[in-house]
Structures are given as structure tokens and as C-alpha cells.
């Protein structure tokens, strides 16, 4: 059955057929026909943002907390270019997004028309794929393909550019089932021989470790369940990247914490000294590996990844398995069970004894204060006062607060932790928190922020108030660009070039100006009460937590150093702290 | 891409070790990439090479299957074995790319390039140019009293050699297509 309709109507039909319930967007001249259709229907909710970058980060928050693709609608020219940072962020963190952009009419393309930009050209390197639709008859099929590409294989953002005359013109609508099978069909199953070889290695390994990443989360909740089962059954220690937190519960007995530049001592030491590394949906980012030459020198490395280009890109892998994490873990578990559930129990027991020694260093130790709020303490209190909430979702901005949040907040489930990992986008957290809240209206959504990052997309507080998204903005305010300041202290001779926040707004008055509530807290004695007020307030809330201004984030793998040469903070001796900066120069 | 001169220790306040840790032997590979003939596909391939710092020595592209809307892109590229593998994997990720073949490792192949050489001159030099062109089995496709345009098909090395010989004889313009290549046998 074919149906004739305008291109603008097709957009709505296609979104409805794809099961879309929410679109984040901002109108403009080149998308007016689509906005006219949005006005005349009730199935799809439109969240009006304040800036298109906010729309894309909201869609990312929506996507990461639900596992469904996020959908964005922006106009041509500046609407599309404002979306570029969000697209790049989603590309690096493998977040499925479908961005629809308006374009000047086909006959104006190339004439430098008003609000014209070469959107497919600009977004080509920051999308998984993009399309310019020149015929209304192709529009519906292209949107369906866009959803297929965004969500299959390694997920990512896609963009469909729709000229205004294509939106006005009439064409034939086709449903998702009517289009020919798209040629893009990534393999899901891993090679069974390779999986068997991995199981053989697991049976013998004396010092094995699971190194897991965002790919486990992207593979779906089933993959996290399988991971938990396999970790419990084998008794192997497990660490995770920033992106993979929550796939294995922080309360789990085999959890040894996050690894990487600001990861835990025990996790990085175990990565360095292991004899079998099983990378699951993790891509050996430079924040993970430290000095490549000395990365885990004595281990056999196996890597499970759906994207073959992630294998051997940075680190040579001995046993690559290309496939979807969920499918491969399922086969791995089957093979391991069928072969008699064997592990090298004696070796693994000794390995754990070693890990316990590293744990005893207590690398997250910091010196608390009764006079000023330490950022780590603020996060420990946030953790303590929210741990009972099973529906707690955390987003972050980028910087020290982000690393402290990853260290001090504990995640028991996947899809509860939204942070800009690959691109490191300051300004991600506030809009992402709104996207999460829109998807989960009853949940507790907290954005752990630094004051500088938060200001980058603060206009989105208007969106939160308008749509009654009761997001909690937990700002660790040190009046500094904390991570920049830390690097300048440790690595650039304490020359603090442009790394302080001058002329900051009064965040409490700012909250009031937006029509929500705020509170400033600077006395550690008031902290719990302030957090409690934030949690109990029925609406968006900004908690301005004035923290110690010169706290550094430790542990830290300094530049170009291997995993076993971490700098510890208060956990090490006084002399080492004093000498820490000097050691780096 | 030539290695940058970064002295030992100069990058100590970077998060990265800026000196290439995998400096190895550089190989030349000929890749055949079968793609959907759709708008922007060539830009995607070229953008991949420039965006990730890979080399292109030559590139040819044309539609080879009109009904199936398929084009064949032949790329000659250089890099360490690891970089070549990464190039192939990255090409494979592009949505309209259907097949990536490394003709250099997948068995024997034939590689041919077409060149047009304009040689201007009078007297002995003109005679000598014609004589050498005959040895190389180049065709004369245009002639005036003071110039020839030679057409020659062959390996890139043969075209290089011919151009070298023509240079002192008045080579004034040169156009080359880049390499087209196919695997030998069935």
C-alpha cells in the first residue's frame, strides 16, 4: 500500500513508524513545513531547546539512558553547524542519533543562499553516515535507512539533510518494512574458533583481567548480564573504562575500579602485570594505555569488538574477535561451560592476593577538611545520600569533577552514567541530564558539574524549567578550570594561564532568574542538608557547592608514563606529594 | 608523512608520547575499493585519508557497473603494515563501501596507468623523441610541426622512465591517470 503525502508529513510518519516518542529541536526557516506537521499531531513530543548543541546532547542523554536512538531536528545553516559538536561527541562515544536538518531549497543549493551551509560536507567526518535527500520519493526510505545505520553495528550519529522544497513536495511514503534490505549488515556473531581459543587461554591464565568498555553498554542490558555471569563464574578481576561504568556493578566482588589516567591504582597495576587481558567493547584509548610501548608488556591480549578498525589500531592484539559483545559473551560462556568450567584456581588466588595488596594502598585517600568542602567529600556525601535510589542517573561535564565522579560515585547498573568520554565536551552534562530526565520523568537525575563547564550550555536551564524536568545541577565550584589548573601546576611551572573563572554569576540568583531554585553551600557542616534540599525539591535545582580551590585529582598517570608509574595523592607519603610535580618535569 | 623532529623529552608535558612509537618499514599497497556510486562517496574516501593522516600516491575512480550503481576506486597508498591494515579496516567502515581488496597481498595482479606526454621541439630532438616513443610503443595522438602528444599505457615505472627520457627532449606537459589494477586469473 503506497501513500501519497508531503515530505514534511513523511518525516512525522517515518519517526512514528520508527517508534520515536521524543524529538529535541529548534525551528527555523528551512524546517518550517516539518514544524507545521509537528503542531498538528500529538504522538511525538517536541522538546524546544535553547541552542542546537543542547538538543544534540539531550538526545545523547536520552539515547544512553534508554538504549534507543535520540532524535534531533534543526534548521539549515547555523542550526546544523551548531549541532556539529554534539555529532562529534556522539561519534566518539558511539551513541546512536538521528539528526534531521533543514536545507535551503534544492534550486538554491550552491548559491550561498540565506542560512545555507554545506551540511553534508561539514558533517561528513563527524557522522557515521549522512544523506542529502533531493527527491521527496526517497525521503521516507532514507529516514528508515538512517535509523538502521545509527543503531546497527557500532552505533553512531547520522544526519539527513532535507531541502525545504523536498518537504513541501508530495511523494510516496514507504514504511520501514517496505524498503529493500539495506546493504549495511554488520556481522554479530564472533568466530567460534577464536572464542574457543580465548576460552583455552582463560583456563590456563594465572593473572587474567577483564578490561571492559562502552561497547558492553551499547550491546544492551543482556550483554551486561552475561558479563556479570562470566565474571562471577570465572572469578577473574574486572576493570572498566570511563565509558563502561555500570556494566558490572561497583558493589560486585570482582570489581577493581576504573582504569586509565585517573583510574584506580589497583586497576592500572593489574592491567600492567596481567598475563591475559580480555578487552570487551573497549578500544585502548590513549587515556587508558599511557605509554604505548610499556602497556601491559607481558600479557596475551584478546579483544572483542564489533568494529574491526578498533582492533590493532593502537595496541597489537594477539586474539581479535570481531562481533557484538553480547553474542560473543554468550558463545564464550557456552564454550567455557561445555569444556568443564575450568580456571587456574591456584594462579587466580595468588593474583587476587597481589591485587589486595594494591588495593591496600587506598589510592583514593584524600585529606578531608572541616573548614572547606573537599570535592571528593561532596561526591562521597552525594553517593551516600542517593545510593538507595535504584533510578539514579548521573551525567557530568568535563574535567576534575568528572574524574572524581567516576571515582567516588558507584554504579550498579548500565545506562545510569552519561559522560562525554571520547571528545571531552565541556557543556555536555546539563543538556544530557535534561535528555535523561525527559526519558525517565520519575527518576533522580543529577548532573555533576564544574562551574566553568556548566556555563557553556547554561541556557538549557530554560528548557529544564519549561518542560518541568527536575534535573539536579550539582556544581563543584572551585572558581577554576580545575583540570587545566592541575596540569599547569604539575607540568607548566605553576604558570596559571587563563585557568580561573572570573566574574562568575551568583548561581542562586541565576536559578531564580530561570524560575527554579538554587542554594549555595560552603560549610562542610551544611553539606548534607543542602544535598537533601536539592534532592527533595520538586523541580530543577542548582546546588552551588563551593569547594577547595586547589585540590588535585589523583591518582594520575602522568604524560607518557606507563601504568605502573602512577602519581598517588594523599595515599603516598608527604615527600612524594611535594615531589610529584618535580617528577614530571 | 615525514616524521616530525621531536627531541627526546620535548613532549614530556603532553599526555601523549608524540614520537611515533611504531616507526617501521614503509610499504606501498594497491587497494581496490568497490563502492555504491552515490553522491559524496569519493569525498568520504578522500576525507578518511586526509582526516586520519594516511597517504594517497594515486587514486582513480569510475563507475564500473551502471545497473548496479557500483564504482571502483583504485588507491595506491603507503604506510607501515599496521597502518595499511588500519586503512583497510577504516575503509570497510564506510557505509557505501562494499568490498576492500588489497591487491598487493591477495596474489598476483596487473597494474596499468595511462599517460599523455606533450613534447615540443625541432630538429634532432624531435626525431629522437619519436624514435624513443616507438621503442616504448607510445602512440602519437596529436602532432604539429613543433610538437607531439604521445599516449602510453603501462606500469607507473614505465611511464616514469619515459618521462625521464622525454624531459631533455622538450617534455612540456604531462597528464597521468593514476593506477587501475585487477587481480590476475579467475
XYZ file of C-alpha atoms in Angstrom:
771
model
C 0.000 0.000 0.000
C 1.539 3.236 -1.034
C 0.524 6.517 0.453
C 0.948 9.940 -1.084
C 1.865 12.839 1.206
C 4.160 15.830 1.563
C 7.776 15.395 2.568
C 7.115 17.186 5.851
C 4.315 14.748 6.712
C 6.593 11.862 5.712
C 9.107 12.915 8.340
C 6.470 12.595 11.066
C 5.152 9.304 9.640
C 8.645 7.839 9.448
C 9.502 8.910 13.007
C 6.234 7.412 14.245
C 6.907 4.159 12.383
C 10.363 4.059 13.974
C 8.784 4.271 17.414
C 10.094 7.743 18.195
C 8.312 9.431 21.110
C 10.542 12.481 21.614
C 12.353 14.927 19.330
C 14.782 17.576 20.567
C 14.901 20.569 18.283
C 14.760 24.201 17.367
C 12.733 25.652 14.476
C 13.931 27.877 11.661
C 13.069 28.850 8.105
C 14.224 25.669 6.397
C 12.269 23.298 8.672
C 9.006 25.244 8.995
C 6.978 22.676 7.000
C 8.088 19.936 9.417
C 7.289 22.102 12.439
C 3.850 22.721 10.948
C 3.306 18.951 10.919
C 4.585 18.657 14.490
C 1.949 21.219 15.500
C -0.804 19.046 14.026
C -0.096 15.802 15.859
C 0.263 14.503 19.400
C 2.240 11.253 19.129
C 5.686 12.797 19.129
C 6.716 15.165 21.885
C 8.952 18.043 20.854
C 11.410 19.451 23.375
C 12.238 23.028 22.450
C 15.869 23.660 23.335
C 17.707 26.980 23.648
C 20.660 26.120 21.388
C 21.081 23.281 18.902
C 24.173 21.912 20.669
C 21.917 21.411 23.680
C 19.464 19.468 21.521
C 22.126 17.013 20.401
C 23.474 16.449 23.940
C 19.914 15.966 25.202
C 19.373 13.357 22.504
C 22.625 11.708 23.628
C 21.414 11.610 27.228
C 18.103 10.199 26.041
C 19.847 7.558 23.905
C 22.373 6.446 26.507
C 19.823 6.116 29.270
C 17.256 4.216 27.162
C 19.288 2.309 24.576
C 17.058 3.846 21.890
C 18.287 6.310 19.242
C 17.971 10.007 20.084
C 16.300 12.229 17.505
C 17.133 15.868 16.750
C 15.524 18.379 14.401
C 17.389 21.558 13.441
C 17.209 24.141 10.720
C 19.726 24.814 7.939
C 22.955 26.816 8.215
C 23.623 27.816 11.843
C 21.136 25.221 13.104
C 23.184 22.473 11.504
C 26.602 23.915 12.343
C 25.591 24.293 15.993
C 24.878 20.568 16.005
C 28.418 19.668 14.938
C 29.972 19.435 18.429
C 27.195 17.119 19.576
C 27.551 14.954 16.476
C 31.289 14.610 17.025
C 30.712 13.789 20.683
C 28.236 11.069 19.729
C 30.588 9.696 17.074
C 33.466 9.301 19.522
C 31.270 7.717 22.205
C 29.284 5.562 19.728
C 25.865 6.991 20.599
C 23.001 6.313 18.151
C 21.461 9.603 16.986
C 19.336 10.585 14.012
C 19.677 14.290 13.263
C 17.288 15.797 10.719
C 18.367 19.161 9.336
C 16.543 21.547 7.055
C 18.306 22.804 3.952
C 17.658 25.632 1.504
C 15.517 24.553 -1.487
C 17.347 22.331 -3.995
C 17.421 25.102 -6.621
C 19.244 27.416 -4.174
C 21.895 24.886 -3.121
C 25.309 26.193 -4.091
C 24.256 29.837 -4.440
C 25.269 30.909 -0.920
C 21.589 31.253 -0.073
C 20.365 32.652 3.224
C 21.190 30.208 6.024
C 22.824 27.861 3.539
C 25.715 25.679 4.654
C 27.194 22.557 3.076
C 25.743 20.481 5.883
C 26.560 17.041 4.483
C 30.073 18.286 3.724
C 30.569 19.740 7.182
C 29.112 16.734 8.988
C 30.668 14.010 6.837
C 33.630 13.410 9.171
C 31.512 13.712 12.333
C 28.715 11.299 11.451
C 28.664 7.574 10.850
C 26.872 8.391 7.589
C 24.808 11.243 6.186
C 22.430 11.907 3.317
C 21.156 14.866 1.309
C 17.652 13.987 0.097
C 16.868 15.566 -3.253
C 13.618 13.748 -4.100
C 10.565 13.525 -1.858
C 10.030 9.956 -3.071
C 13.373 8.993 -1.471
C 12.749 10.722 1.855
C 10.932 8.032 3.838
C 13.306 5.273 2.754
C 16.297 7.445 3.634
C 14.994 8.142 7.146
C 14.376 4.420 7.722
C 17.885 3.642 6.482
C 19.227 6.353 8.782
C 17.717 4.617 11.815
C 19.132 1.282 10.651
C 22.654 2.674 10.238
C 22.562 4.630 13.519
C 21.545 1.623 15.604
C 23.254 -1.375 13.982
C 26.866 -2.456 14.246
C 28.865 0.081 16.219
C 26.196 2.715 16.890
C 26.741 6.326 15.922
C 25.157 9.563 14.813
C 23.692 10.007 11.330
C 22.281 13.096 9.652
C 19.580 13.519 6.990
C 19.622 16.906 5.250
C 16.196 17.808 3.816
C 15.801 20.782 1.457
C 12.702 22.871 2.031
C 11.169 22.155 -1.395
C 11.501 18.421 -0.714
C 9.461 18.996 2.469
C 6.711 20.842 0.546
C 6.549 18.472 -2.429
C 4.364 15.370 -2.493
C 5.730 11.866 -2.822
C 5.052 8.238 -1.979
C 5.570 7.158 1.612
C 7.107 3.762 2.305
C 7.164 2.091 5.705
C 10.229 0.570 7.338
C 9.262 -2.930 6.208
C 8.720 -1.908 2.595
C 12.261 -0.779 1.923
C 14.758 -3.173 0.433
C 17.154 -4.759 2.917
C 19.901 -2.232 3.466
C 23.285 -3.436 2.270
C 24.857 -2.427 5.586
C 24.583 -5.576 7.712
C 27.459 -5.861 10.206
C 28.203 -9.349 11.480
C 27.122 -10.003 15.052
C 28.468 -13.468 15.764
C 32.123 -13.862 16.589
C 34.331 -16.583 15.107
C 33.770 -19.700 17.201
C 37.333 -20.973 16.766
C 38.714 -17.715 18.101
C 36.270 -17.798 21.002
C 37.375 -21.348 21.816
C 40.996 -20.245 21.728
C 40.172 -17.469 24.161
C 38.479 -19.961 26.494
C 41.601 -22.138 26.373
C 43.689 -19.133 27.399
C 41.230 -18.350 30.203
C 41.541 -21.885 31.544
C 45.301 -21.543 31.929
C 45.733 -17.874 32.815
C 47.394 -17.106 36.125
C 46.794 -13.366 36.092
C 43.729 -12.721 33.945
C 41.763 -9.467 33.793
C 38.581 -8.300 32.092
C 39.052 -4.827 30.626
C 35.571 -3.661 29.627
C 34.260 -0.536 27.949
C 31.301 1.301 26.471
C 30.749 -1.470 23.939
C 29.237 -3.615 26.690
C 26.680 -0.887 27.456
C 25.954 -0.348 23.757
C 25.394 -4.049 23.232
C 22.344 -3.867 25.540
C 21.451 -4.899 29.070
C 21.706 -8.566 28.064
C 25.421 -8.095 27.448
C 25.910 -6.648 30.941
C 24.066 -9.640 32.415
C 26.296 -12.070 30.511
C 29.376 -10.158 31.594
C 28.321 -10.401 35.229
C 27.684 -14.111 34.868
C 31.037 -14.790 33.254
C 32.950 -12.693 35.794
C 31.261 -14.355 38.758
C 31.742 -17.822 37.296
C 35.437 -17.418 36.489
C 36.338 -15.236 39.469
C 38.548 -13.032 37.300
C 39.040 -9.385 38.311
C 37.297 -6.778 36.185
C 38.112 -3.160 35.454
C 36.321 -0.762 33.149
C 36.884 2.389 31.174
C 35.039 5.607 31.960
C 32.503 4.685 29.291
C 31.766 1.231 30.628
C 30.927 2.025 34.255
C 27.840 0.186 35.447
C 28.101 -2.810 33.124
C 29.494 -4.696 36.115
C 28.217 -3.456 39.495
C 30.562 -1.399 41.655
C 29.430 -3.493 44.632
C 30.427 -6.711 42.842
C 33.153 -8.789 44.437
C 35.379 -8.864 41.369
C 35.290 -5.123 40.710
C 38.673 -3.406 40.973
C 37.580 0.030 39.813
C 38.033 2.225 36.768
C 41.387 2.210 34.964
C 43.211 4.852 32.995
C 44.818 8.240 33.515
C 42.785 8.916 36.675
C 41.876 5.317 37.279
C 42.500 3.332 40.424
C 45.982 2.167 41.346
C 44.906 -1.470 41.668
C 43.207 -1.420 38.256
C 46.185 0.086 36.449
C 48.710 -2.137 38.226
C 46.629 -5.208 37.397
C 46.459 -4.134 33.752
C 50.227 -3.701 33.709
C 51.040 -7.035 35.332
C 48.332 -9.324 33.937
C 49.149 -12.306 31.738
C 45.792 -12.432 29.940
C 43.881 -9.270 29.064
C 40.356 -9.739 27.786
C 39.229 -6.441 26.240
C 35.454 -6.379 25.880
C 33.990 -3.468 23.901
C 36.946 -1.250 24.789
C 39.271 0.438 22.300
C 42.628 1.157 24.006
C 42.146 4.926 24.077
C 45.287 6.960 24.881
C 43.772 7.869 28.288
C 43.748 4.143 29.009
C 47.079 2.979 27.683
C 49.552 5.574 28.956
C 52.887 4.944 27.216
C 52.046 2.504 24.447
C 55.462 0.857 24.400
C 55.173 -0.211 28.026
C 51.484 -1.017 28.040
C 50.917 -4.348 29.789
C 54.171 -5.787 28.447
C 53.785 -9.434 29.451
C 50.193 -10.194 28.609
C 48.411 -12.037 25.849
C 45.724 -9.652 24.649
C 42.328 -10.673 23.342
C 39.853 -8.097 22.101
C 36.140 -8.424 21.443
C 34.822 -5.547 19.336
C 32.124 -5.100 16.712
C 34.314 -2.635 14.816
C 37.295 -4.311 13.179
C 39.051 -0.937 12.878
C 39.233 -0.788 16.696
C 41.459 -3.853 16.640
C 45.217 -3.299 16.295
C 44.662 0.463 15.959
C 46.737 1.414 18.999
C 47.793 -1.799 20.707
C 48.720 -5.037 18.997
C 46.171 -7.689 19.904
C 47.040 -11.385 19.815
C 43.499 -12.706 19.570
C 40.930 -10.470 17.868
C 37.258 -11.423 17.890
C 35.047 -9.254 15.698
C 31.440 -9.400 16.808
C 28.753 -7.983 19.041
C 29.778 -8.183 22.702
C 26.512 -9.820 23.769
C 26.691 -12.553 21.138
C 30.373 -13.262 21.747
C 29.999 -13.395 25.549
C 27.089 -15.778 25.157
C 29.166 -18.130 22.994
C 32.159 -17.717 25.271
C 30.121 -18.726 28.301
C 28.674 -21.725 26.454
C 32.074 -22.965 25.316
C 33.637 -22.414 28.747
C 30.835 -24.339 30.446
C 30.919 -27.128 27.868
C 34.639 -27.583 28.445
C 34.111 -28.120 32.144
C 34.209 -24.616 33.707
C 37.963 -24.731 34.236
C 40.191 -21.963 35.557
C 43.681 -21.914 37.000
C 42.295 -21.580 40.532
C 45.668 -21.525 42.294
C 47.090 -18.889 39.946
C 43.999 -16.705 40.185
C 44.053 -16.968 44.000
C 47.617 -15.663 44.099
C 46.659 -12.964 41.614
C 43.887 -11.785 43.900
C 46.297 -11.734 46.842
C 48.500 -9.393 44.815
C 45.528 -7.205 43.847
C 44.508 -6.971 47.515
C 47.956 -5.585 48.283
C 47.499 -2.902 45.648
C 44.039 -2.155 46.991
C 45.559 -1.666 50.437
C 47.346 1.428 49.113
C 43.901 3.092 49.201
C 44.707 5.292 46.259
C 41.607 7.473 46.590
C 42.608 8.711 50.042
C 42.318 12.463 50.384
C 42.729 14.814 53.308
C 39.299 15.941 54.390
C 38.713 19.306 55.999
C 36.250 20.732 58.457
C 36.663 24.232 57.085
C 36.274 23.801 53.343
C 34.306 21.263 51.380
C 36.597 18.872 49.560
C 35.170 17.916 46.149
C 35.787 14.241 46.873
C 33.887 14.569 50.136
C 30.987 16.289 48.378
C 30.732 13.351 45.980
C 31.010 10.810 48.801
C 28.087 12.536 50.519
C 26.118 12.633 47.253
C 26.797 8.915 46.868
C 25.735 8.175 50.454
C 22.530 10.191 50.193
C 21.465 8.791 46.810
C 22.717 5.189 46.853
C 19.285 3.892 47.847
C 17.769 5.300 44.637
C 17.782 2.485 42.069
C 16.612 5.030 39.485
C 19.551 7.375 39.946
C 21.079 8.692 36.729
C 24.286 10.719 36.713
C 25.561 12.995 33.959
C 28.750 15.035 34.114
C 30.517 17.874 32.454
C 34.244 17.512 31.694
C 37.218 17.989 33.980
C 38.299 17.162 37.519
C 34.724 16.812 38.777
C 34.101 14.239 36.045
C 37.036 12.100 37.153
C 36.099 12.435 40.833
C 32.521 11.458 39.974
C 33.823 8.365 38.176
C 35.982 7.526 41.207
C 33.573 8.251 44.058
C 30.105 7.501 42.671
C 29.181 3.847 42.366
C 27.173 2.438 39.503
C 25.231 -0.761 39.922
C 23.533 -0.874 36.529
C 24.281 0.023 32.908
C 22.789 3.124 31.248
C 22.950 5.106 34.509
C 26.127 7.065 33.754
C 26.287 9.618 30.952
C 29.585 11.403 30.384
C 31.493 12.793 27.430
C 34.370 10.343 27.242
C 35.950 10.452 23.810
C 35.510 14.086 22.846
C 35.603 15.554 26.363
C 32.911 18.131 25.655
C 32.516 20.780 28.345
C 28.847 21.730 28.354
C 27.640 18.163 27.805
C 26.222 17.427 31.232
C 23.400 19.920 31.700
C 21.618 19.219 28.415
C 22.352 15.484 28.740
C 20.690 15.493 32.171
C 17.563 17.041 30.641
C 17.530 14.373 27.907
C 17.758 11.649 30.557
C 15.017 13.235 32.646
C 12.682 13.531 29.642
C 13.137 9.801 29.033
C 12.701 8.951 32.740
C 10.368 11.580 34.229
C 10.210 9.983 37.690
C 13.908 9.236 38.061
C 16.541 11.138 40.030
C 18.870 12.802 37.518
C 21.945 14.614 38.821
C 24.458 16.497 36.692
C 27.809 16.587 38.468
C 29.391 19.730 37.074
C 32.215 22.189 37.348
C 31.201 25.821 37.250
C 33.151 26.527 34.061
C 31.744 23.591 32.077
C 28.270 24.303 33.347
C 28.309 27.848 31.986
C 28.963 26.556 28.468
C 25.364 25.398 27.989
C 23.616 27.094 30.907
C 20.904 28.441 28.610
C 19.345 24.958 28.718
C 18.124 25.638 32.275
C 15.305 27.406 30.452
C 14.456 24.126 28.729
C 14.517 22.270 32.056
C 12.120 24.776 33.608
C 9.803 24.891 30.597
C 9.436 21.120 30.427
C 9.417 20.656 34.224
C 12.474 18.395 34.091
C 13.537 18.318 37.759
C 17.246 17.922 36.992
C 19.667 18.479 39.867
C 22.712 20.556 38.987
C 25.442 19.641 41.454
C 28.128 22.224 40.734
C 31.528 21.689 42.355
C 32.593 25.321 42.213
C 36.327 25.908 42.632
C 36.338 29.120 40.587
C 38.989 27.493 38.447
C 39.270 25.387 35.300
C 40.402 22.722 37.707
C 41.947 20.187 35.348
C 43.728 22.858 33.337
C 44.984 24.405 36.578
C 46.183 20.977 37.784
C 48.191 20.381 34.606
C 49.639 23.867 34.760
C 50.680 23.257 38.360
C 52.224 19.866 37.683
C 53.563 20.339 34.178
C 53.882 24.011 33.285
C 55.772 25.524 36.187
C 52.685 26.766 38.065
C 52.016 29.386 35.437
C 48.212 29.558 35.664
C 47.470 30.893 32.231
C 43.760 31.781 31.858
C 42.600 28.960 34.110
C 40.494 30.831 36.645
C 36.791 31.664 36.459
C 36.449 35.423 36.736
C 33.144 37.276 37.150
C 31.121 34.182 37.921
C 27.381 34.627 38.220
C 25.571 34.206 41.515
C 24.206 30.716 40.834
C 21.381 31.084 43.353
C 20.116 34.253 41.707
C 20.673 32.606 38.330
C 18.413 29.733 39.377
C 15.778 32.217 40.472
C 16.116 34.120 37.219
C 15.416 30.891 35.311
C 12.419 30.200 37.538
C 13.844 27.371 39.599
C 15.659 27.114 42.912
C 19.264 27.339 43.956
C 21.370 27.175 47.092
C 24.967 27.935 47.885
C 26.831 25.767 50.373
C 30.369 26.375 51.574
C 30.440 24.950 55.118
C 31.025 21.187 55.283
C 28.581 21.084 58.194
C 25.753 22.224 55.930
C 26.548 19.920 53.032
C 24.190 17.043 53.821
C 21.316 19.401 54.452
C 21.960 21.184 51.180
C 22.130 17.929 49.210
C 18.935 16.774 50.883
C 17.175 20.012 49.960
C 18.315 19.589 46.348
C 17.039 16.006 46.242
C 13.693 16.823 47.815
C 12.932 19.936 45.794
C 10.192 19.318 43.246
C 11.808 20.915 40.217
C 15.141 21.827 38.699
C 17.691 22.815 41.318
C 21.174 24.320 41.216
C 23.379 23.477 44.170
C 26.459 25.678 44.139
C 28.980 23.738 46.205
C 31.948 25.983 46.997
C 34.844 23.560 47.181
C 38.562 23.660 47.874
C 40.074 25.669 45.033
C 43.393 23.900 44.600
C 42.550 20.246 45.032
C 44.243 17.953 42.540
C 42.742 14.828 41.058
C 44.752 11.718 41.936
C 45.799 9.050 41.200
C 47.225 10.161 37.899
C 49.312 8.545 35.189
C 51.475 11.441 34.053
C 52.293 12.168 30.467
C 53.952 9.397 28.548
C 54.304 7.128 31.576
C 53.261 3.504 31.836
C 50.570 2.187 34.163
C 52.952 1.223 36.939
C 54.291 4.754 37.345
C 51.232 6.477 38.751
C 51.328 9.531 40.970
C 49.298 8.997 44.094
C 47.830 11.824 46.124
C 47.435 11.690 49.902
C 47.763 7.925 49.705
C 51.502 8.269 49.270
C 53.920 9.910 51.678
C 54.255 13.652 52.187
C 57.551 13.804 50.326
C 56.154 12.089 47.307
C 53.339 14.614 47.076
C 55.747 17.510 47.242
C 57.975 15.817 44.713
C 55.135 14.810 42.427
C 55.255 17.891 40.233
C 59.016 17.753 40.028
C 58.984 14.134 38.950
C 57.162 15.139 35.805
C 59.328 17.938 34.530
C 54.057 11.706 6.120
C 57.563 12.537 7.191
C 58.320 12.151 10.871
C 58.403 15.424 12.767
C 61.606 16.259 14.553
C 60.658 15.993 18.194
C 63.577 15.706 20.544
C 63.597 13.158 23.302
C 61.870 14.690 26.336
C 60.402 17.652 24.453
C 56.906 16.240 24.752
C 57.140 15.473 28.462
C 54.271 17.782 29.278
C 51.960 16.239 26.766
C 49.605 13.420 27.629
C 50.836 11.653 24.532
C 54.190 10.289 23.554
C 54.429 12.444 20.450
C 57.190 10.434 18.820
C 55.859 7.671 16.600
C 56.335 4.519 18.658
C 55.817 2.226 15.684
C 58.253 3.675 13.197
C 58.733 0.705 10.894
C 59.271 -0.200 7.294
C 57.036 1.644 4.821
C 55.233 -0.460 2.215
C 53.302 0.515 -0.910
C 49.940 -1.199 -1.402
C 47.342 -1.044 -4.159
C 43.782 -1.197 -2.843
C 40.641 -1.797 -4.888
C 37.528 -0.432 -3.218
C 34.054 -1.220 -4.582
C 31.524 1.410 -3.601
C 27.967 2.500 -4.292
C 28.120 5.206 -6.931
C 26.335 7.799 -4.807
C 26.872 11.469 -4.096
C 29.803 12.157 -1.804
C 31.290 8.658 -1.774
C 34.641 9.825 -3.140
C 34.698 12.658 -0.586
C 34.190 10.085 2.189
C 37.148 8.030 0.991
C 39.431 11.021 0.499
C 38.283 12.572 3.786
C 39.210 9.368 5.585
C 42.759 9.554 4.233
C 43.254 13.256 4.997
C 41.439 13.126 8.349
C 43.493 10.231 9.675
C 46.798 11.231 8.146
C 47.105 8.398 5.614
C 48.897 8.810 2.273
C 47.454 8.679 -1.229
C 50.029 8.170 -4.001
C 47.430 7.804 -6.700
C 43.701 7.407 -6.965
C 41.404 6.504 -9.833
C 37.645 6.213 -9.793
C 34.933 5.428 -12.333
C 31.615 3.649 -12.472
C 32.141 0.008 -13.455
C 28.598 -1.357 -13.099
C 25.982 1.027 -14.403
C 22.953 -1.092 -13.460
C 24.283 -1.900 -10.009
C 25.471 1.693 -9.430
C 28.898 0.455 -8.426
C 32.129 2.359 -8.806
C 35.650 1.049 -8.418
C 38.221 3.155 -6.633
C 41.854 2.123 -7.018
C 44.136 3.653 -4.404
C 47.895 3.344 -4.189
C 48.918 4.102 -0.626
C 51.968 3.861 1.607
C 52.428 3.014 5.258
C 53.704 0.572 7.828
C 51.983 -2.836 7.827
C 49.886 -1.735 10.815
C 48.837 1.465 9.066
C 47.894 -0.440 5.895
C 45.712 -2.778 7.981
C 44.105 0.229 9.689
C 43.428 1.902 6.312
C 41.639 -1.224 5.098
C 39.600 -1.519 8.297
C 38.650 2.152 8.194
C 37.648 1.893 4.512
C 35.494 -1.086 5.422
C 33.574 1.016 7.944
C 32.315 3.486 5.333
C 28.653 2.629 4.786
C 28.604 2.697 0.914
C 31.825 0.647 0.710
C 31.048 -2.952 -0.231
C 34.452 -4.570 -0.704
C 38.049 -3.677 0.041
C 40.756 -5.710 -1.705
C 44.472 -5.386 -1.079
C 45.798 -6.372 -4.497
C 49.361 -6.256 -3.209
C 48.818 -9.182 -0.843
C 45.877 -11.025 -2.405
C 48.000 -12.657 -5.127
C 49.341 -11.506 -8.498
C 47.705 -8.530 -10.126
C 48.149 -6.303 -13.152
C 48.555 -2.571 -12.746
C 48.315 -0.117 -15.605
C 48.353 3.613 -15.960
C 47.749 5.848 -18.958
C 49.871 8.920 -19.614
C 49.731 11.741 -22.136
C 53.085 13.445 -22.831
C 53.458 16.696 -24.761
C 56.954 17.068 -26.208
C 57.854 20.305 -28.004
C 60.974 20.685 -30.107
C 62.550 20.928 -33.541
C 65.231 19.125 -35.499
C 67.229 16.289 -33.928
C 65.418 16.415 -30.633
C 62.082 15.928 -32.379
C 63.386 12.930 -34.295
C 64.913 11.452 -31.182
C 61.639 11.868 -29.250
C 59.755 9.983 -31.969
C 62.379 7.247 -32.045
C 62.226 6.670 -28.279
C 58.426 6.775 -28.378
C 58.499 3.905 -30.855
C 60.782 1.887 -28.557
C 58.288 2.450 -25.728
C 55.342 1.657 -28.029
C 53.782 5.038 -27.352
C 51.203 6.309 -29.837
C 51.242 9.734 -31.383
C 47.756 11.147 -30.761
C 48.434 14.754 -31.755
C 51.092 16.363 -33.897
C 52.085 19.862 -35.028
C 55.296 20.858 -36.771
C 56.837 21.642 -33.407
C 55.162 19.205 -31.002
C 53.847 15.705 -30.370
C 51.395 14.357 -27.850
C 52.291 10.747 -27.029
C 49.874 8.353 -25.409
C 51.304 5.461 -23.437
C 49.837 2.753 -21.228
C 51.974 0.778 -18.844
C 53.123 0.377 -15.308
C 53.791 3.578 -13.366
C 57.516 2.746 -13.542
C 57.419 2.567 -17.349
C 55.678 5.947 -17.500
C 58.290 7.367 -15.098
C 61.089 6.082 -17.311
C 59.543 7.504 -20.467
C 59.011 10.890 -18.842
C 62.655 10.968 -17.734
C 63.834 10.337 -21.277
C 61.489 12.920 -22.755
C 62.440 15.669 -20.303
C 65.681 16.739 -22.090
C 63.916 16.361 -25.437
C 61.310 19.033 -24.644
C 58.662 17.453 -22.398
C 56.386 20.436 -21.756
C 53.217 18.910 -20.301
C 52.230 15.626 -18.739
C 48.910 14.101 -17.671
C 48.629 10.748 -15.862
C 45.510 8.846 -14.853
C 46.833 7.054 -11.810
C 46.835 3.297 -11.462
C 43.993 0.967 -12.418
C 44.532 -2.585 -11.231
C 42.920 -6.030 -11.326
C 43.832 -9.361 -9.810
C 45.194 -11.901 -12.283
C 43.412 -15.155 -13.035
C 39.781 -16.057 -12.426
